[in-house]
mmCIF file of C-alpha atoms and ligand atoms in Angstrom:
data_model
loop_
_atom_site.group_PDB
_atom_site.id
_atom_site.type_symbol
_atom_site.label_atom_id
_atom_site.label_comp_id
_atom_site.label_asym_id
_atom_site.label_seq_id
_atom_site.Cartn_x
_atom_site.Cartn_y
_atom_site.Cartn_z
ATOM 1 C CA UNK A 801 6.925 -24.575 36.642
ATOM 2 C CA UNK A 802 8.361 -22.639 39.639
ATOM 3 C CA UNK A 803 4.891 -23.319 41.646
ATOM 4 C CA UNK A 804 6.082 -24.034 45.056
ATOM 5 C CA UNK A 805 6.535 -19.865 45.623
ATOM 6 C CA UNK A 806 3.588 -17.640 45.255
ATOM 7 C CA UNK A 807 4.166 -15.020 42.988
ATOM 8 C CA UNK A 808 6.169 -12.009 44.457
ATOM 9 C CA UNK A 809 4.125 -8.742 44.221
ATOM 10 C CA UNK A 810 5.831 -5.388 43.275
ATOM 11 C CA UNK A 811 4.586 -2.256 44.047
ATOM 12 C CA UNK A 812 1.753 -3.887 46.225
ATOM 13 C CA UNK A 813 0.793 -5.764 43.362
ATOM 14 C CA UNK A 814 -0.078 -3.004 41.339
ATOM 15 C CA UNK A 815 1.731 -4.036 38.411
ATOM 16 C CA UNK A 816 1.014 -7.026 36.319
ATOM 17 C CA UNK A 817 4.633 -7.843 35.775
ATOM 18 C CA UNK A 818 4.174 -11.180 33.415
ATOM 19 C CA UNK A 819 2.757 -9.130 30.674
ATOM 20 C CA UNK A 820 5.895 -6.945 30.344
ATOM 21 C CA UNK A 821 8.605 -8.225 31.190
ATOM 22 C CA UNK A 822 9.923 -12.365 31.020
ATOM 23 C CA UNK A 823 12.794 -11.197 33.556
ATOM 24 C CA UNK A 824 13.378 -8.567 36.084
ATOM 25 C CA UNK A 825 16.322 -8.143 37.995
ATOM 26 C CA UNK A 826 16.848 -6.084 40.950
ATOM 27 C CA UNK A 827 19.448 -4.757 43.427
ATOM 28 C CA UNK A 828 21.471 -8.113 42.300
ATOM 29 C CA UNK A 829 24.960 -8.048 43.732
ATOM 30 C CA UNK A 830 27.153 -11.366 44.269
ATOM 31 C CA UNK A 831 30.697 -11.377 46.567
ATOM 32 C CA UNK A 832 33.221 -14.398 45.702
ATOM 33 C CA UNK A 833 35.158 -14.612 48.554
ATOM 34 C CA UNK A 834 35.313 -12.818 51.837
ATOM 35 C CA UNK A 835 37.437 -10.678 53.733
ATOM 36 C CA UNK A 836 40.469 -8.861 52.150
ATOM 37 C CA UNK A 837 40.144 -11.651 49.037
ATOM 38 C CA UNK A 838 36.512 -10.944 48.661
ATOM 39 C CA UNK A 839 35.481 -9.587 44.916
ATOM 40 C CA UNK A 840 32.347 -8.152 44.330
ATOM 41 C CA UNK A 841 32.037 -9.125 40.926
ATOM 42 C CA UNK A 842 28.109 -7.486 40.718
ATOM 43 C CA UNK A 843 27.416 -4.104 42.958
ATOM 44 C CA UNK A 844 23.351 -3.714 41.983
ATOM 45 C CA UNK A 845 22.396 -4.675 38.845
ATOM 46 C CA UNK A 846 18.452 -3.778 37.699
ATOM 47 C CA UNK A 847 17.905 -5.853 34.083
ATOM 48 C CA UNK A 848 14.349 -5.945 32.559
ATOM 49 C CA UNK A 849 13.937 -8.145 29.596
ATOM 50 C CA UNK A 850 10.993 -8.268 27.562
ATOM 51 C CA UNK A 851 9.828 -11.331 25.589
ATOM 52 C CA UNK A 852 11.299 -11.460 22.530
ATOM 53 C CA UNK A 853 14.137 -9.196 22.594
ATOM 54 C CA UNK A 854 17.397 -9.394 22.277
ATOM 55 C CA UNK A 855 19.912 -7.760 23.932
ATOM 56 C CA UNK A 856 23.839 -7.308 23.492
ATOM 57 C CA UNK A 857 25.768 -7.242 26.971
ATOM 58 C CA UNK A 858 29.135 -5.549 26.418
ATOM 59 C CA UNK A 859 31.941 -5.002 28.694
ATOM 60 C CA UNK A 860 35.551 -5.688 29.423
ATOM 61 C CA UNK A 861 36.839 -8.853 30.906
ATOM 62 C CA UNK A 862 35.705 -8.739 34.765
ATOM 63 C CA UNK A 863 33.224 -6.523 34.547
ATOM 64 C CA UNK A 864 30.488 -9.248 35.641
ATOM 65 C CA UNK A 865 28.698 -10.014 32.456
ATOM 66 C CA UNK A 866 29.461 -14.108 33.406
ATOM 67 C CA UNK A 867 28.589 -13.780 36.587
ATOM 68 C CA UNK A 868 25.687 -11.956 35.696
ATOM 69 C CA UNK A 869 24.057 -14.135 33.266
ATOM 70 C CA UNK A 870 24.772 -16.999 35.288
ATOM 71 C CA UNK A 871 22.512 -15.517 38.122
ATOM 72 C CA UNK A 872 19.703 -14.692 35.724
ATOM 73 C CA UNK A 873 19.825 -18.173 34.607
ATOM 74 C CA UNK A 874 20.001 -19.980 37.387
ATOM 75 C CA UNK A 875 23.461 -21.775 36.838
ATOM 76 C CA UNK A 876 24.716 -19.034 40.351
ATOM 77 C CA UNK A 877 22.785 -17.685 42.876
ATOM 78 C CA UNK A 878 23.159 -14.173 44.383
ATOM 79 C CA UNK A 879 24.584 -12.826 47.464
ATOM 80 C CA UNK A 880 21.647 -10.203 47.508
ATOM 81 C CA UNK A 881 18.995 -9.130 45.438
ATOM 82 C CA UNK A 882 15.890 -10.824 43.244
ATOM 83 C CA UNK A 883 15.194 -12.347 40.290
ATOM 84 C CA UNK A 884 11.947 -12.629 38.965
ATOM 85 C CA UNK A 885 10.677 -14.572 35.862
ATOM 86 C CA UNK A 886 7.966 -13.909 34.514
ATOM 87 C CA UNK A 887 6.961 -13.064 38.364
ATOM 88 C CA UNK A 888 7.989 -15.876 40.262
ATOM 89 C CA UNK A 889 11.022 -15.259 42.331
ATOM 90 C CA UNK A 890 14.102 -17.427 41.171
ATOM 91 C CA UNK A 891 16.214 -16.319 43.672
ATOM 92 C CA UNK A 892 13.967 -17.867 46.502
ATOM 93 C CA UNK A 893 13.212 -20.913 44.342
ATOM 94 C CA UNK A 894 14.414 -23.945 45.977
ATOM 95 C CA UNK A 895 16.976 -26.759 44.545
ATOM 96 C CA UNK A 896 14.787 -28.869 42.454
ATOM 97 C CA UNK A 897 12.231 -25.458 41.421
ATOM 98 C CA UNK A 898 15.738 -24.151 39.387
ATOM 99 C CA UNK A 899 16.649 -26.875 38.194
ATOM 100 C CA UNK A 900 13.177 -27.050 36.446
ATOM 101 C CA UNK A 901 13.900 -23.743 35.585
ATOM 102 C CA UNK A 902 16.685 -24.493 33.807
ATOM 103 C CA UNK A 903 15.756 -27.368 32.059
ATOM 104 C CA UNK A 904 12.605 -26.080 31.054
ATOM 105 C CA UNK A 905 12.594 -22.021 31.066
ATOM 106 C CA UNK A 906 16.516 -21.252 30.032
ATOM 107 C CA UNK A 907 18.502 -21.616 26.715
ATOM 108 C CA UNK A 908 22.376 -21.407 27.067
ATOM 109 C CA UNK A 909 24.891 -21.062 24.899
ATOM 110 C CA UNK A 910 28.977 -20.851 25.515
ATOM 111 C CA UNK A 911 32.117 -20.260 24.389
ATOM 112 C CA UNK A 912 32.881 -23.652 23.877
ATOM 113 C CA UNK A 913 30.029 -26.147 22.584
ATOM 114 C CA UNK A 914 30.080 -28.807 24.433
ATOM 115 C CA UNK A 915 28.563 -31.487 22.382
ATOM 116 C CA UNK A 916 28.908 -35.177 22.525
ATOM 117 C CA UNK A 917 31.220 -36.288 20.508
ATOM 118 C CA UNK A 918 30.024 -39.880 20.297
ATOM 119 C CA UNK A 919 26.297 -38.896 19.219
ATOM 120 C CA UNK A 920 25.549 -37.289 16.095
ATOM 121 C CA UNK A 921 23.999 -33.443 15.392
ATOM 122 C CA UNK A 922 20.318 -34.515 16.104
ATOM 123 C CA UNK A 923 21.398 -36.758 18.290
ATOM 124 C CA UNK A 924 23.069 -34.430 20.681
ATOM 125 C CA UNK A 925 19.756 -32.404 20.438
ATOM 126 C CA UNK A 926 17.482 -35.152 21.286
ATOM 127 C CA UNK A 927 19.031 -35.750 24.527
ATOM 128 C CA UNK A 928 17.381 -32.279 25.657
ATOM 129 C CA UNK A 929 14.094 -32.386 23.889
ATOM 130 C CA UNK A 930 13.975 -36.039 25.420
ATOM 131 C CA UNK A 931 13.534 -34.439 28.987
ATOM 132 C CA UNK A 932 12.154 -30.567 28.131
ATOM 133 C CA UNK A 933 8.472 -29.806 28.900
ATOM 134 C CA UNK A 934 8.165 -28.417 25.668
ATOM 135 C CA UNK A 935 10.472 -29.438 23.175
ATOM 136 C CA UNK A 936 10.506 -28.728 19.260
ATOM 137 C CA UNK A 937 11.405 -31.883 17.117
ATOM 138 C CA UNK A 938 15.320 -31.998 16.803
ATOM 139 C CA UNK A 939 14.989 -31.856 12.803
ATOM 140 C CA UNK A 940 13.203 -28.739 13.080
ATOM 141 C CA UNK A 941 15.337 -26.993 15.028
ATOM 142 C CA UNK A 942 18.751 -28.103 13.208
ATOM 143 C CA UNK A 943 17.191 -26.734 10.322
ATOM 144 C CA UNK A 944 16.186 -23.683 12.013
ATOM 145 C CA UNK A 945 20.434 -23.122 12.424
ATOM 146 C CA UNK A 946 20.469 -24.167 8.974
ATOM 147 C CA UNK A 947 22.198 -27.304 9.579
ATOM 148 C CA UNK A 948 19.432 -29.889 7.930
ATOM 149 C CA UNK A 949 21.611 -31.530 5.949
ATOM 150 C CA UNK A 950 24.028 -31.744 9.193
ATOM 151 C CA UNK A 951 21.747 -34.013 11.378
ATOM 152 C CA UNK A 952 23.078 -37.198 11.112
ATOM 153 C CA UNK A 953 27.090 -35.890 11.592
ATOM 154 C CA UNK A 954 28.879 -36.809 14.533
ATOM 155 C CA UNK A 955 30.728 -33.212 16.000
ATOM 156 C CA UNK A 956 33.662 -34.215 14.726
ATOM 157 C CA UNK A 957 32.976 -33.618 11.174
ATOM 158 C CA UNK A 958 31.194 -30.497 11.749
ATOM 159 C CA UNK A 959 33.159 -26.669 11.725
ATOM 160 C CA UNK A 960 33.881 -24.661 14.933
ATOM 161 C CA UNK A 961 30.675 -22.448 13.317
ATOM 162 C CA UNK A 962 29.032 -25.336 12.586
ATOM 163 C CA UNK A 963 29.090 -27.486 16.136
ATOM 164 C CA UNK A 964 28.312 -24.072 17.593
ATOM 165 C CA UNK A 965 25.022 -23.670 15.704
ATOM 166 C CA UNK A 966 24.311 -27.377 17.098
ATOM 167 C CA UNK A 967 24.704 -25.996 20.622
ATOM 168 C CA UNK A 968 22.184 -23.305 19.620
ATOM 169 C CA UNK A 969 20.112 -25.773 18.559
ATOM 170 C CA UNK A 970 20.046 -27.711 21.616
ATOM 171 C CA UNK A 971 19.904 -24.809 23.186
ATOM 172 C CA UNK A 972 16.104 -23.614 21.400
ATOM 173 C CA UNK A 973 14.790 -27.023 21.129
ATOM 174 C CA UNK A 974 12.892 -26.910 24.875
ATOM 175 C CA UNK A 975 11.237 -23.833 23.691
ATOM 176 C CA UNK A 976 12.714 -21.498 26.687
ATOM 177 C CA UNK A 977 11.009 -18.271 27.327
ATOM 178 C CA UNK A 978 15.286 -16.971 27.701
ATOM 179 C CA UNK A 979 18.176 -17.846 25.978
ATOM 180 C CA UNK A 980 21.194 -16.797 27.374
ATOM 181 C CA UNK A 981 24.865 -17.133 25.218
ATOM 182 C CA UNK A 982 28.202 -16.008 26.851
ATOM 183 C CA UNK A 983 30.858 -15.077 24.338
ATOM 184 C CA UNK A 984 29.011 -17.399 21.312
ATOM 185 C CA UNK A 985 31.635 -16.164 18.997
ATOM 186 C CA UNK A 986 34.152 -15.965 21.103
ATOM 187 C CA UNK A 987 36.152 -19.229 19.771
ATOM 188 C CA UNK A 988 35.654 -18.257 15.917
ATOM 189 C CA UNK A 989 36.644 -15.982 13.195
ATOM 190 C CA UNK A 990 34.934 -13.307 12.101
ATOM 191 C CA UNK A 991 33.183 -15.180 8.959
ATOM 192 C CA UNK A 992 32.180 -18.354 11.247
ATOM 193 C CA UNK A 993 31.170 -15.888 13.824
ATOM 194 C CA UNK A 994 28.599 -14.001 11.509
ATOM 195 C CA UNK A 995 27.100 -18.009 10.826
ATOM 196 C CA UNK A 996 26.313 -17.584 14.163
ATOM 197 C CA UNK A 997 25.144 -14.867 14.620
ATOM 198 C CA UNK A 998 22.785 -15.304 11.462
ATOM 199 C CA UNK A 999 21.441 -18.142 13.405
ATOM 200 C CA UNK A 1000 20.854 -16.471 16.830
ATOM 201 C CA UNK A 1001 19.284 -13.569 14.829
ATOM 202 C CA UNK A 1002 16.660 -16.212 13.565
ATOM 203 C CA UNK A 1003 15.802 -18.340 16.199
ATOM 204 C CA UNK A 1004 14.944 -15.120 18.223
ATOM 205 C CA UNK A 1005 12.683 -13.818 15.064
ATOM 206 C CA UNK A 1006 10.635 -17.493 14.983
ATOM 207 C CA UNK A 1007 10.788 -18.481 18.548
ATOM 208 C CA UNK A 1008 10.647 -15.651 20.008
ATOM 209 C CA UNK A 1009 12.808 -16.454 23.082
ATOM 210 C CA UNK A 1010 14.321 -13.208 25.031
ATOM 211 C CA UNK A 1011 17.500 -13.593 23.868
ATOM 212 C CA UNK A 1012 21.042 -11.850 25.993
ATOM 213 C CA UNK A 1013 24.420 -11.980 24.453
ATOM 214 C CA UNK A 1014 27.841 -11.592 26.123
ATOM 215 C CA UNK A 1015 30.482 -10.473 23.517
ATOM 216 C CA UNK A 1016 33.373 -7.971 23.997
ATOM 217 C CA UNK A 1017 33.388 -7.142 20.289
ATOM 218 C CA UNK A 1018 31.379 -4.021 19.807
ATOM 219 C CA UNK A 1019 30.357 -4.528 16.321
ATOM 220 C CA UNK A 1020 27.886 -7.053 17.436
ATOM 221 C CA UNK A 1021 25.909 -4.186 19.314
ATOM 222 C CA UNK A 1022 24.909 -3.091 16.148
ATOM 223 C CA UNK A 1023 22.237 -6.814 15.311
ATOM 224 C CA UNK A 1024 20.334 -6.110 19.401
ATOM 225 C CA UNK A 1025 17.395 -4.568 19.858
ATOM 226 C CA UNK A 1026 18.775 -3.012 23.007
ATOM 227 C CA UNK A 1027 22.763 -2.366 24.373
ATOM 228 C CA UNK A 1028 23.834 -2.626 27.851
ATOM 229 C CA UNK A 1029 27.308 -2.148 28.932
ATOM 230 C CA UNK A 1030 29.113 -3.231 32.233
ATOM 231 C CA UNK A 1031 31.820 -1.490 34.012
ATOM 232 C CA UNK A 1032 33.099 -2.713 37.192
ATOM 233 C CA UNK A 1033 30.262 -4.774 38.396
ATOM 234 C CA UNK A 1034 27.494 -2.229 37.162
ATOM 235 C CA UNK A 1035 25.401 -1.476 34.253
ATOM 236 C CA UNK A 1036 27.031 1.794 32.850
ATOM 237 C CA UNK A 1037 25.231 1.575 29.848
ATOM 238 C CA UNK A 1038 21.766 0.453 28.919
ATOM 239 C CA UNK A 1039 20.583 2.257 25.469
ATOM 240 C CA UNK A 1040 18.026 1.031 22.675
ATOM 241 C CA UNK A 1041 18.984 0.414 18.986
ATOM 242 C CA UNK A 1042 16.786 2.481 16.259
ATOM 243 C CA UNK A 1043 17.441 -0.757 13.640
ATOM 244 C CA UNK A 1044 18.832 -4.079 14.259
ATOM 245 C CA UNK A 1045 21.437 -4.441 11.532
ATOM 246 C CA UNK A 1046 21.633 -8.133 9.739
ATOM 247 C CA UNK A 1047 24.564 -9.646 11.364
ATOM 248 C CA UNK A 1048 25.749 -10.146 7.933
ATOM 249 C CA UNK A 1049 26.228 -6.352 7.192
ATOM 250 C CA UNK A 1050 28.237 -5.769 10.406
ATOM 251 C CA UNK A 1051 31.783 -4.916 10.427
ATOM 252 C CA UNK A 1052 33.756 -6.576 12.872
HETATM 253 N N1 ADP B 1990 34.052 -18.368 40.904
HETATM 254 C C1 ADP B 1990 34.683 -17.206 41.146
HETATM 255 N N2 ADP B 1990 35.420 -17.036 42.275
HETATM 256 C C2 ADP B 1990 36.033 -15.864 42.548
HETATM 257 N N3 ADP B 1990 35.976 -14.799 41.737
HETATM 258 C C3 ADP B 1990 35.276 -14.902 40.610
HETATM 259 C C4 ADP B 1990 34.594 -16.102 40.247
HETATM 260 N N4 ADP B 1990 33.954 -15.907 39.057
HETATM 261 C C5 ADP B 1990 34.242 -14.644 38.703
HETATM 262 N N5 ADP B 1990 35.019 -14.041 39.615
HETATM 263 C C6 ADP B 1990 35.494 -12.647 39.579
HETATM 264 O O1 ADP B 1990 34.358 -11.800 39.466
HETATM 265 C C7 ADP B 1990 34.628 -10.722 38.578
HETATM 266 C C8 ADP B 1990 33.626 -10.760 37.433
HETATM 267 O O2 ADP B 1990 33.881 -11.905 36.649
HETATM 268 P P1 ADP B 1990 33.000 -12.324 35.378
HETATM 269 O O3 ADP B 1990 31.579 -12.230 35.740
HETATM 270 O O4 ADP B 1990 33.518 -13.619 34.897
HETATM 271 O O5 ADP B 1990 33.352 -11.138 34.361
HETATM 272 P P2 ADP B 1990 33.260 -11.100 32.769
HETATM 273 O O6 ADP B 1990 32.386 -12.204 32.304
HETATM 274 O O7 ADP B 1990 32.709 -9.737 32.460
HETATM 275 O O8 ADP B 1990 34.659 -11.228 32.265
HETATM 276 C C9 ADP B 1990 36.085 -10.881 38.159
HETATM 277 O O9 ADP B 1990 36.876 -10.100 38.996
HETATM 278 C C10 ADP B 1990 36.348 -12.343 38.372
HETATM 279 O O10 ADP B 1990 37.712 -12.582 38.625
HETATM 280 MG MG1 MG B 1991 32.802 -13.818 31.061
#
């Protein structure tokens, strides 16, 4: 738990944020650099998320969906602007309160899946349920990626699709509150990709873990409950889907 700050109060405290919303964002901007070389790679971002939804973040390459999602969990801190989950302020949390944060509170996904290769499938899992507050047994969440029969292969025998749906795995097994993938797909075709996305659409269904995906590919819009695009540093974008369409019947 984040204890050390007291909860930050918005509008005087009139609003019982934790009900709502797992993660508010406001005002968030971050500057790399300084001077004539600095980039200011987020210019006021406000993000809500609400437990349990899941949201596509679109946007061309440097528009500050990374950085973005890096901030909200934890892995980067802001040059200005707040965080709050689930009304504790992450952006005033100190060293050791993140990094409980993100062990405990934060799912992440990337690109590139960054398993072990010397440990198998459930093994690779086990080293995060081993230290997560609240973990889910290993078995149960391979098989929630559909990868039960998988568990006992090292990475190395596994697909792209497949080693990715591991990382997702590892990824749910703490039981965060968020789970936050950049570019998921971004390293597969289109049929490995929809594996994937298949699995992300389940383990937000049964968990229940806000859920934010990065992806330039459009198509994938189509499986969120809710759209936001970047431009530039901003959100130009943020719209709410009627349906979310089975990954497997979008065309991409
Ligand atoms: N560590 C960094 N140092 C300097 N500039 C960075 C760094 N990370 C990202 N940037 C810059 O910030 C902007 C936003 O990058 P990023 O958040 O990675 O965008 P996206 O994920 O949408 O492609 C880009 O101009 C990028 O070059
Ligand atoms: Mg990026």
């Amino acid at each position: 738990m984040i204890s050390a700050q007291a909860p930050v109060k918005e509008n005087g405290g009139a609003e019982p944020s934790a009900v709502a919303y797992v993660l508010r964002a406001r005002a968030l901007t971050k500057t790399y650099g300084e001077g004539a070389s600095a980039v200011h790679a987020l210019k006021g971002v406000d993000l809500d998320l609400r437990p349990g939804e899941f949201v596509v973040i679109l946007g061309p390459s440097g528009s500050g969906k990374s950085t973005l999602l890096n901030i909200l969990g934890g892995l980067d801190t802001a040059t200005s602007g707040q965080v709050l989950f689930n009304g504790l302020d992450i952006t005033a949390a100190d060293t050791s309160a993140l990094t409980k944060y993100r062990r405990d509170r934060v799912g992440f996904v990337f690109q590139f899946y960054n398993l072990i290769a010397s440990l198998t499938a459930e093994e690779n899992v086990a080293l995060v349920t081993e230290i997560a507050r609240a973990p889910i047994p290993p078995a149960k969440a391979l098989a929630l990626v559909g990868l039960g029969p998988r568990a006992h292969h090292f990475p190395a025998e596994l697909s792209g699709g497949e080693q990715q749906r591991v990382a997702i795995a590892r990824a749910i097994a703490k039981s965060p509150e968020l789970l936050l993938c950049d570019e998921p797909t971004g390293a597969l075709d289109s049929e490995t990709g929809v594996t994937v996305l298949e699995a992300l659409d389940r383990v937000n269904r049964e968990l229940g873990a806000a859920t934010a995906v990065i992806t330039h590919n459009a198509g994938i819009a189509a499986m969120a409950d809710r759209v936001i695009s970047m431009r530039d540093g901003q959100i130009a974008e943020d719209h709410a889907n009627a349906t979310r369409v089975p990954p497997r019947e979008i065309s991409w």
